[in-house]
């Protein structure tokens, strides 16, 4: 069994892999003119812990980088996670 911190890291890792894959599939769909993944779905995936994968995928796949509101939301989600971690860690000490 994983320790608490290892389990959290694993959860972020799994969420990030799934989110990055979703971004990649959406990029492929866009290039092929197929149905796209709704932006709110991509944001929700980022919110549940996939934001590192979202940031990586936007850069690696050159996807959604010109859509400023979308990019700002992903960074806001990352900042929200950072703030929550900072607050949580402050409570532990």
PDB file of N, CA and C in Angstrom:
ATOM      1  N   UNK A   1       0.842  -1.189   0.000  1.00  0.00           N
ATOM      2  CA  UNK A   1       0.000   0.000   0.000  1.00  0.00           C
ATOM      3  C   UNK A   1       0.877   1.239   0.000  1.00  0.00           C
ATOM      4  N   UNK A   2       0.394   2.270  -0.645  1.00  0.00           N
ATOM      5  CA  UNK A   2       1.141   3.518  -0.721  1.00  0.00           C
ATOM      6  C   UNK A   2       0.936   4.336   0.544  1.00  0.00           C
ATOM      7  N   UNK A   3       1.989   5.069   0.929  1.00  0.00           N
ATOM      8  CA  UNK A   3       1.841   5.999   2.047  1.00  0.00           C
ATOM      9  C   UNK A   3       0.948   7.155   1.586  1.00  0.00           C
ATOM     10  N   UNK A   4       0.559   8.007   2.490  1.00  0.00           N
ATOM     11  CA  UNK A   4      -0.318   9.130   2.159  1.00  0.00           C
ATOM     12  C   UNK A   4       0.213  10.008   1.044  1.00  0.00           C
ATOM     13  N   UNK A   5       1.475  10.433   1.170  1.00  0.00           N
ATOM     14  CA  UNK A   5       2.066  11.327   0.166  1.00  0.00           C
ATOM     15  C   UNK A   5       2.269  10.617  -1.165  1.00  0.00           C
ATOM     16  N   UNK A   6       2.652   9.349  -1.117  1.00  0.00           N
ATOM     17  CA  UNK A   6       2.839   8.590  -2.349  1.00  0.00           C
ATOM     18  C   UNK A   6       1.506   8.388  -3.064  1.00  0.00           C
ATOM     19  N   UNK A   7       0.455   8.176  -2.295  1.00  0.00           N
ATOM     20  CA  UNK A   7      -0.870   8.008  -2.897  1.00  0.00           C
ATOM     21  C   UNK A   7      -1.327   9.298  -3.567  1.00  0.00           C
ATOM     22  N   UNK A   8      -1.056  10.422  -2.930  1.00  0.00           N
ATOM     23  CA  UNK A   8      -1.422  11.717  -3.519  1.00  0.00           C
ATOM     24  C   UNK A   8      -0.643  11.940  -4.811  1.00  0.00           C
ATOM     25  N   UNK A   9       0.652  11.668  -4.770  1.00  0.00           N
ATOM     26  CA  UNK A   9       1.487  11.836  -5.968  1.00  0.00           C
ATOM     27  C   UNK A   9       1.010  10.905  -7.081  1.00  0.00           C
ATOM     28  N   UNK A  10       0.666   9.682  -6.730  1.00  0.00           N
ATOM     29  CA  UNK A  10       0.176   8.732  -7.729  1.00  0.00           C
ATOM     30  C   UNK A  10      -1.142   9.209  -8.333  1.00  0.00           C
ATOM     31  N   UNK A  11      -2.028   9.757  -7.498  1.00  0.00           N
ATOM     32  CA  UNK A  11      -3.313  10.259  -7.993  1.00  0.00           C
ATOM     33  C   UNK A  11      -3.106  11.417  -8.964  1.00  0.00           C
ATOM     34  N   UNK A  12      -2.208  12.336  -8.609  1.00  0.00           N
ATOM     35  CA  UNK A  12      -1.896  13.444  -9.519  1.00  0.00           C
ATOM     36  C   UNK A  12      -1.298  12.908 -10.818  1.00  0.00           C
ATOM     37  N   UNK A  13      -0.446  11.907 -10.704  1.00  0.00           N
ATOM     38  CA  UNK A  13       0.185  11.333 -11.891  1.00  0.00           C
ATOM     39  C   UNK A  13      -0.823  10.681 -12.812  1.00  0.00           C
ATOM     40  N   UNK A  14      -1.714   9.892 -12.250  1.00  0.00           N
ATOM     41  CA  UNK A  14      -2.740   9.221 -13.064  1.00  0.00           C
ATOM     42  C   UNK A  14      -3.671  10.256 -13.698  1.00  0.00           C
ATOM     43  N   UNK A  15      -4.114  11.234 -12.908  1.00  0.00           N
ATOM     44  CA  UNK A  15      -5.000  12.281 -13.437  1.00  0.00           C
ATOM     45  C   UNK A  15      -4.306  13.066 -14.544  1.00  0.00           C
ATOM     46  N   UNK A  16      -3.010  13.316 -14.375  1.00  0.00           N
ATOM     47  CA  UNK A  16      -2.258  14.060 -15.381  1.00  0.00           C
ATOM     48  C   UNK A  16      -2.104  13.264 -16.673  1.00  0.00           C
ATOM     49  N   UNK A  17      -1.846  11.968 -16.559  1.00  0.00           N
ATOM     50  CA  UNK A  17      -1.734  11.133 -17.760  1.00  0.00           C
ATOM     51  C   UNK A  17      -3.051  11.085 -18.527  1.00  0.00           C
ATOM     52  N   UNK A  18      -4.140  10.921 -17.807  1.00  0.00           N
ATOM     53  CA  UNK A  18      -5.455  10.874 -18.457  1.00  0.00           C
ATOM     54  C   UNK A  18      -5.779  12.213 -19.105  1.00  0.00           C
ATOM     55  N   UNK A  19      -5.494  13.302 -18.396  1.00  0.00           N
ATOM     56  CA  UNK A  19      -5.775  14.635 -18.934  1.00  0.00           C
ATOM     57  C   UNK A  19      -4.914  14.919 -20.159  1.00  0.00           C
ATOM     58  N   UNK A  20      -3.635  14.595 -20.101  1.00  0.00           N
ATOM     59  CA  UNK A  20      -2.752  14.802 -21.255  1.00  0.00           C
ATOM     60  C   UNK A  20      -3.244  13.990 -22.453  1.00  0.00           C
ATOM     61  N   UNK A  21      -3.677  12.771 -22.213  1.00  0.00           N
ATOM     62  CA  UNK A  21      -4.207  11.948 -23.301  1.00  0.00           C
ATOM     63  C   UNK A  21      -5.460  12.580 -23.898  1.00  0.00           C
ATOM     64  N   UNK A  22      -6.324  13.128 -23.048  1.00  0.00           N
ATOM     65  CA  UNK A  22      -7.544  13.782 -23.537  1.00  0.00           C
ATOM     66  C   UNK A  22      -7.193  14.988 -24.405  1.00  0.00           C
ATOM     67  N   UNK A  23      -6.185  15.757 -23.995  1.00  0.00           N
ATOM     68  CA  UNK A  23      -5.752  16.898 -24.799  1.00  0.00           C
ATOM     69  C   UNK A  23      -5.209  16.417 -26.140  1.00  0.00           C
ATOM     70  N   UNK A  24      -4.429  15.344 -26.118  1.00  0.00           N
ATOM     71  CA  UNK A  24      -3.887  14.804 -27.357  1.00  0.00           C
ATOM     72  C   UNK A  24      -4.978  14.305 -28.298  1.00  0.00           C
ATOM     73  N   UNK A  25      -5.956  13.614 -27.744  1.00  0.00           N
ATOM     74  CA  UNK A  25      -7.072  13.135 -28.560  1.00  0.00           C
ATOM     75  C   UNK A  25      -7.889  14.299 -29.114  1.00  0.00           C
ATOM     76  N   UNK A  26      -8.062  15.349 -28.322  1.00  0.00           N
ATOM     77  CA  UNK A  26      -8.795  16.527 -28.791  1.00  0.00           C
ATOM     78  C   UNK A  26      -8.034  17.217 -29.911  1.00  0.00           C
ATOM     79  N   UNK A  27      -6.727  17.291 -29.793  1.00  0.00           N
ATOM     80  CA  UNK A  27      -5.911  17.889 -30.848  1.00  0.00           C
ATOM     81  C   UNK A  27      -6.050  17.076 -32.137  1.00  0.00           C
ATOM     82  N   UNK A  28      -6.010  15.759 -32.008  1.00  0.00           N
ATOM     83  CA  UNK A  28      -6.155  14.889 -33.178  1.00  0.00           C
ATOM     84  C   UNK A  28      -7.536  15.061 -33.814  1.00  0.00           C
ATOM     85  N   UNK A  29      -8.567  15.158 -32.974  1.00  0.00           N
ATOM     86  CA  UNK A  29      -9.926  15.359 -33.487  1.00  0.00           C
ATOM     87  C   UNK A  29     -10.032  16.696 -34.218  1.00  0.00           C
ATOM     88  N   UNK A  30      -9.398  17.721 -33.669  1.00  0.00           N
ATOM     89  CA  UNK A  30      -9.430  19.040 -34.304  1.00  0.00           C
ATOM     90  C   UNK A  30      -8.781  18.984 -35.683  1.00  0.00           C
ATOM     91  N   UNK A  31      -7.646  18.326 -35.770  1.00  0.00           N
ATOM     92  CA  UNK A  31      -6.929  18.234 -37.042  1.00  0.00           C
ATOM     93  C   UNK A  31      -7.720  17.442 -38.081  1.00  0.00           C
ATOM     94  N   UNK A  32      -8.506  16.468 -37.612  1.00  0.00           N
ATOM     95  CA  UNK A  32      -9.273  15.614 -38.526  1.00  0.00           C
ATOM     96  C   UNK A  32     -10.677  16.142 -38.798  1.00  0.00           C
ATOM     97  N   UNK A  33     -11.042  17.242 -38.127  1.00  0.00           N
ATOM     98  CA  UNK A  33     -12.369  17.801 -38.316  1.00  0.00           C
ATOM     99  C   UNK A  33     -13.469  16.984 -37.648  1.00  0.00           C
ATOM    100  N   UNK A  34     -13.092  16.205 -36.652  1.00  0.00           N
ATOM    101  CA  UNK A  34     -14.072  15.389 -35.927  1.00  0.00           C
ATOM    102  C   UNK A  34     -14.599  16.139 -34.707  1.00  0.00           C
ATOM    103  N   UNK A  35     -15.556  15.503 -34.052  1.00  0.00           N
ATOM    104  CA  UNK A  35     -16.153  16.082 -32.846  1.00  0.00           C
ATOM    105  C   UNK A  35     -15.093  16.275 -31.765  1.00  0.00           C
ATOM    106  N   UNK A  36     -15.166  17.414 -31.091  1.00  0.00           N
ATOM    107  CA  UNK A  36     -14.163  17.809 -30.108  1.00  0.00           C
ATOM    108  C   UNK A  36     -14.623  17.521 -28.683  1.00  0.00           C
ATOM    109  N   UNK A  37     -13.652  17.486 -27.778  1.00  0.00           N
ATOM    110  CA  UNK A  37     -13.938  17.387 -26.354  1.00  0.00           C
ATOM    111  C   UNK A  37     -14.321  18.779 -25.862  1.00  0.00           C
ATOM    112  N   UNK A  38     -15.440  18.925 -25.166  1.00  0.00           N
ATOM    113  CA  UNK A  38     -15.819  20.257 -24.667  1.00  0.00           C
ATOM    114  C   UNK A  38     -14.732  20.833 -23.738  1.00  0.00           C
ATOM    115  N   UNK A  39     -14.528  22.128 -23.835  1.00  0.00           N
ATOM    116  CA  UNK A  39     -13.518  22.776 -22.994  1.00  0.00           C
ATOM    117  C   UNK A  39     -13.821  22.576 -21.518  1.00  0.00           C
ATOM    118  N   UNK A  40     -15.083  22.612 -21.139  1.00  0.00           N
ATOM    119  CA  UNK A  40     -15.413  22.440 -19.719  1.00  0.00           C
ATOM    120  C   UNK A  40     -14.984  21.059 -19.229  1.00  0.00           C
ATOM    121  N   UNK A  41     -15.023  20.056 -20.108  1.00  0.00           N
ATOM    122  CA  UNK A  41     -14.570  18.715 -19.729  1.00  0.00           C
ATOM    123  C   UNK A  41     -13.066  18.724 -19.483  1.00  0.00           C
ATOM    124  N   UNK A  42     -12.323  19.388 -20.363  1.00  0.00           N
ATOM    125  CA  UNK A  42     -10.875  19.486 -20.186  1.00  0.00           C
ATOM    126  C   UNK A  42     -10.548  20.249 -18.901  1.00  0.00           C
ATOM    127  N   UNK A  43     -11.313  21.290 -18.609  1.00  0.00           N
ATOM    128  CA  UNK A  43     -11.093  22.046 -17.369  1.00  0.00           C
ATOM    129  C   UNK A  43     -11.411  21.201 -16.140  1.00  0.00           C
ATOM    130  N   UNK A  44     -12.468  20.440 -16.209  1.00  0.00           N
ATOM    131  CA  UNK A  44     -12.818  19.574 -15.067  1.00  0.00           C
ATOM    132  C   UNK A  44     -11.720  18.538 -14.818  1.00  0.00           C
ATOM    133  N   UNK A  45     -11.172  18.000 -15.888  1.00  0.00           N
ATOM    134  CA  UNK A  45     -10.080  17.035 -15.746  1.00  0.00           C
ATOM    135  C   UNK A  45      -8.873  17.701 -15.090  1.00  0.00           C
ATOM    136  N   UNK A  46      -8.619  18.939 -15.471  1.00  0.00           N
ATOM    137  CA  UNK A  46      -7.528  19.697 -14.853  1.00  0.00           C
ATOM    138  C   UNK A  46      -7.804  19.929 -13.378  1.00  0.00           C
ATOM    139  N   UNK A  47      -9.038  20.264 -13.068  1.00  0.00           N
ATOM    140  CA  UNK A  47      -9.425  20.582 -11.693  1.00  0.00           C
ATOM    141  C   UNK A  47      -9.290  19.383 -10.757  1.00  0.00           C
ATOM    142  N   UNK A  48      -9.568  18.178 -11.232  1.00  0.00           N
ATOM    143  CA  UNK A  48      -9.502  17.011 -10.351  1.00  0.00           C
ATOM    144  C   UNK A  48      -8.070  16.506 -10.153  1.00  0.00           C
ATOM    145  N   UNK A  49      -7.113  17.264 -10.652  1.00  0.00           N
ATOM    146  CA  UNK A  49      -5.716  16.911 -10.414  1.00  0.00           C
ATOM    147  C   UNK A  49      -4.889  16.747 -11.667  1.00  0.00           C
ATOM    148  N   UNK A  50      -5.506  16.890 -12.816  1.00  0.00           N
ATOM    149  CA  UNK A  50      -4.776  16.709 -14.063  1.00  0.00           C
ATOM    150  C   UNK A  50      -4.115  17.953 -14.618  1.00  0.00           C
ATOM    151  N   UNK A  51      -4.074  19.020 -13.813  1.00  0.00           N
ATOM    152  CA  UNK A  51      -3.494  20.271 -14.330  1.00  0.00           C
ATOM    153  C   UNK A  51      -2.029  20.132 -14.758  1.00  0.00           C
ATOM    154  N   UNK A  52      -1.170  19.340 -14.090  1.00  0.00           N
ATOM    155  CA  UNK A  52       0.196  19.221 -14.631  1.00  0.00           C
ATOM    156  C   UNK A  52       0.195  18.607 -16.038  1.00  0.00           C
ATOM    157  N   UNK A  53      -0.647  17.608 -16.251  1.00  0.00           N
ATOM    158  CA  UNK A  53      -0.753  17.000 -17.573  1.00  0.00           C
ATOM    159  C   UNK A  53      -1.328  17.961 -18.590  1.00  0.00           C
ATOM    160  N   UNK A  54      -2.264  18.806 -18.161  1.00  0.00           N
ATOM    161  CA  UNK A  54      -2.849  19.804 -19.066  1.00  0.00           C
ATOM    162  C   UNK A  54      -1.793  20.807 -19.507  1.00  0.00           C
ATOM    163  N   UNK A  55      -1.011  21.304 -18.553  1.00  0.00           N
ATOM    164  CA  UNK A  55       0.036  22.268 -18.904  1.00  0.00           C
ATOM    165  C   UNK A  55       1.067  21.636 -19.832  1.00  0.00           C
ATOM    166  N   UNK A  56       1.444  20.399 -19.540  1.00  0.00           N
ATOM    167  CA  UNK A  56       2.409  19.707 -20.401  1.00  0.00           C
ATOM    168  C   UNK A  56       1.836  19.498 -21.796  1.00  0.00           C
ATOM    169  N   UNK A  57       0.588  19.038 -21.872  1.00  0.00           N
ATOM    170  CA  UNK A  57      -0.028  18.730 -23.163  1.00  0.00           C
ATOM    171  C   UNK A  57      -0.217  19.973 -24.018  1.00  0.00           C
ATOM    172  N   UNK A  58      -0.571  21.096 -23.387  1.00  0.00           N
ATOM    173  CA  UNK A  58      -0.734  22.326 -24.163  1.00  0.00           C
ATOM    174  C   UNK A  58       0.567  22.692 -24.854  1.00  0.00           C
ATOM    175  N   UNK A  59       1.659  22.466 -24.179  1.00  0.00           N
ATOM    176  CA  UNK A  59       2.967  22.775 -24.766  1.00  0.00           C
ATOM    177  C   UNK A  59       3.398  21.695 -25.762  1.00  0.00           C
ATOM    178  N   UNK A  60       3.306  20.437 -25.357  1.00  0.00           N
ATOM    179  CA  UNK A  60       3.786  19.334 -26.197  1.00  0.00           C
ATOM    180  C   UNK A  60       2.997  19.201 -27.495  1.00  0.00           C
ATOM    181  N   UNK A  61       1.673  19.366 -27.408  1.00  0.00           N
ATOM    182  CA  UNK A  61       0.830  19.202 -28.586  1.00  0.00           C
ATOM    183  C   UNK A  61       0.524  20.525 -29.278  1.00  0.00           C
ATOM    184  N   UNK A  62       1.008  21.619 -28.707  1.00  0.00           N
ATOM    185  CA  UNK A  62       0.692  22.960 -29.215  1.00  0.00           C
ATOM    186  C   UNK A  62      -0.817  23.098 -29.375  1.00  0.00           C
ATOM    187  N   UNK A  63      -1.492  22.805 -28.277  1.00  0.00           N
ATOM    188  CA  UNK A  63      -2.950  22.741 -28.305  1.00  0.00           C
ATOM    189  C   UNK A  63      -3.556  23.728 -27.316  1.00  0.00           C
ATOM    190  N   UNK A  64      -4.503  24.512 -27.804  1.00  0.00           N
ATOM    191  CA  UNK A  64      -5.269  25.468 -27.004  1.00  0.00           C
ATOM    192  C   UNK A  64      -4.427  26.641 -26.493  1.00  0.00           C
ATOM    193  N   UNK A  65      -3.211  26.799 -26.973  1.00  0.00           N
ATOM    194  CA  UNK A  65      -2.342  27.844 -26.439  1.00  0.00           C
ATOM    195  C   UNK A  65      -2.749  29.242 -26.881  1.00  0.00           C
ATOM    196  N   UNK A  66      -3.453  29.359 -27.979  1.00  0.00           N
ATOM    197  CA  UNK A  66      -3.877  30.684 -28.457  1.00  0.00           C
ATOM    198  C   UNK A  66      -5.190  31.138 -27.833  1.00  0.00           C
ATOM    199  N   UNK A  67      -5.884  30.225 -27.202  1.00  0.00           N
ATOM    200  CA  UNK A  67      -7.162  30.562 -26.572  1.00  0.00           C
ATOM    201  C   UNK A  67      -6.874  31.075 -25.164  1.00  0.00           C
ATOM    202  N   UNK A  68      -6.648  32.367 -25.060  1.00  0.00           N
ATOM    203  CA  UNK A  68      -6.222  32.972 -23.790  1.00  0.00           C
ATOM    204  C   UNK A  68      -7.150  32.667 -22.616  1.00  0.00           C
ATOM    205  N   UNK A  69      -8.467  32.766 -22.767  1.00  0.00           N
ATOM    206  CA  UNK A  69      -9.323  32.445 -21.614  1.00  0.00           C
ATOM    207  C   UNK A  69      -9.129  30.995 -21.148  1.00  0.00           C
ATOM    208  N   UNK A  70      -8.957  30.086 -22.089  1.00  0.00           N
ATOM    209  CA  UNK A  70      -8.741  28.682 -21.731  1.00  0.00           C
ATOM    210  C   UNK A  70      -7.425  28.527 -20.976  1.00  0.00           C
ATOM    211  N   UNK A  71      -6.366  29.133 -21.500  1.00  0.00           N
ATOM    212  CA  UNK A  71      -5.043  29.043 -20.867  1.00  0.00           C
ATOM    213  C   UNK A  71      -5.076  29.656 -19.475  1.00  0.00           C
ATOM    214  N   UNK A  72      -5.718  30.814 -19.342  1.00  0.00           N
ATOM    215  CA  UNK A  72      -5.817  31.463 -18.030  1.00  0.00           C
ATOM    216  C   UNK A  72      -6.538  30.574 -17.022  1.00  0.00           C
ATOM    217  N   UNK A  73      -7.580  29.870 -17.479  1.00  0.00           N
ATOM    218  CA  UNK A  73      -8.321  29.003 -16.576  1.00  0.00           C
ATOM    219  C   UNK A  73      -7.455  27.836 -16.104  1.00  0.00           C
ATOM    220  N   UNK A  74      -6.678  27.243 -16.997  1.00  0.00           N
ATOM    221  CA  UNK A  74      -5.803  26.146 -16.584  1.00  0.00           C
ATOM    222  C   UNK A  74      -4.786  26.645 -15.553  1.00  0.00           C
ATOM    223  N   UNK A  75      -4.209  27.826 -15.792  1.00  0.00           N
ATOM    224  CA  UNK A  75      -3.257  28.384 -14.818  1.00  0.00           C
ATOM    225  C   UNK A  75      -3.952  28.743 -13.503  1.00  0.00           C
ATOM    226  N   UNK A  76      -5.198  29.205 -13.581  1.00  0.00           N
ATOM    227  CA  UNK A  76      -5.953  29.499 -12.350  1.00  0.00           C
ATOM    228  C   UNK A  76      -6.206  28.219 -11.557  1.00  0.00           C
ATOM    229  N   UNK A  77      -6.490  27.133 -12.253  1.00  0.00           N
ATOM    230  CA  UNK A  77      -6.687  25.850 -11.584  1.00  0.00           C
ATOM    231  C   UNK A  77      -5.383  25.409 -10.916  1.00  0.00           C
ATOM    232  N   UNK A  78      -4.262  25.575 -11.611  1.00  0.00           N
ATOM    233  CA  UNK A  78      -2.962  25.225 -11.023  1.00  0.00           C
ATOM    234  C   UNK A  78      -2.700  26.072  -9.780  1.00  0.00           C
ATOM    235  N   UNK A  79      -3.005  27.362  -9.861  1.00  0.00           N
ATOM    236  CA  UNK A  79      -2.809  28.253  -8.710  1.00  0.00           C
ATOM    237  C   UNK A  79      -3.725  27.859  -7.551  1.00  0.00           C
ATOM    238  N   UNK A  80      -4.945  27.449  -7.860  1.00  0.00           N
ATOM    239  CA  UNK A  80      -5.874  26.994  -6.829  1.00  0.00           C
ATOM    240  C   UNK A  80      -5.310  25.776  -6.098  1.00  0.00           C
ATOM    241  N   UNK A  81      -4.772  24.835  -6.857  1.00  0.00           N
ATOM    242  CA  UNK A  81      -4.164  23.651  -6.234  1.00  0.00           C
ATOM    243  C   UNK A  81      -2.968  24.048  -5.367  1.00  0.00           C
ATOM    244  N   UNK A  82      -2.136  24.943  -5.868  1.00  0.00           N
ATOM    245  CA  UNK A  82      -0.963  25.385  -5.099  1.00  0.00           C
ATOM    246  C   UNK A  82      -1.400  26.061  -3.804  1.00  0.00           C
ATOM    247  N   UNK A  83      -2.423  26.907  -3.894  1.00  0.00           N
ATOM    248  CA  UNK A  83      -2.913  27.603  -2.698  1.00  0.00           C
ATOM    249  C   UNK A  83      -3.508  26.613  -1.694  1.00  0.00           C
ATOM    250  N   UNK A  84      -4.242  25.629  -2.203  1.00  0.00           N
ATOM    251  CA  UNK A  84      -4.831  24.633  -1.307  1.00  0.00           C
ATOM    252  C   UNK A  84      -3.736  23.825  -0.611  1.00  0.00           C
ATOM    253  N   UNK A  85      -2.690  23.459  -1.353  1.00  0.00           N
ATOM    254  CA  UNK A  85      -1.584  22.732  -0.745  1.00  0.00           C
ATOM    255  C   UNK A  85      -0.853  23.576   0.296  1.00  0.00           C
ATOM    256  N   UNK A  86      -0.643  24.847  -0.033  1.00  0.00           N
ATOM    257  CA  UNK A  86       0.036  25.735   0.912  1.00  0.00           C
ATOM    258  C   UNK A  86      -0.783  25.872   2.197  1.00  0.00           C
ATOM    259  N   UNK A  87      -2.088  26.049   2.045  1.00  0.00           N
ATOM    260  CA  UNK A  87      -2.954  26.183   3.222  1.00  0.00           C
ATOM    261  C   UNK A  87      -2.991  24.882   4.012  1.00  0.00           C
ATOM    262  N   UNK A  88      -3.096  23.786   3.323  1.00  0.00           N
ATOM    263  CA  UNK A  88      -3.114  22.491   4.015  1.00  0.00           C
ATOM    264  C   UNK A  88      -1.822  22.194   4.746  1.00  0.00           C
ATOM    265  N   UNK A  89      -0.703  22.502   4.118  1.00  0.00           N
ATOM    266  CA  UNK A  89       0.587  22.259   4.758  1.00  0.00           C
ATOM    267  C   UNK A  89       0.804  23.199   5.944  1.00  0.00           C
ATOM    268  N   UNK A  90       0.280  24.410   5.841  1.00  0.00           N
ATOM    269  CA  UNK A  90       0.392  25.360   6.953  1.00  0.00           C
ATOM    270  C   UNK A  90      -0.385  24.845   8.173  1.00  0.00           C
ATOM    271  N   UNK A  91      -1.501  24.183   7.926  1.00  0.00           N
ATOM    272  CA  UNK A  91      -2.301  23.652   9.029  1.00  0.00           C
ATOM    273  C   UNK A  91      -1.601  22.474   9.724  1.00  0.00           C
ATOM    274  N   UNK A  92      -0.821  21.734   8.960  1.00  0.00           N
ATOM    275  CA  UNK A  92      -0.124  20.565   9.525  1.00  0.00           C
ATOM    276  C   UNK A  92       0.957  21.005  10.505  1.00  0.00           C
ATOM    277  N   UNK A  93       1.577  22.117  10.213  1.00  0.00           N
ATOM    278  CA  UNK A  93       2.701  22.581  11.038  1.00  0.00           C
ATOM    279  C   UNK A  93       2.270  23.214  12.283  1.00  0.00           C
TER     280      UNK A  93
END
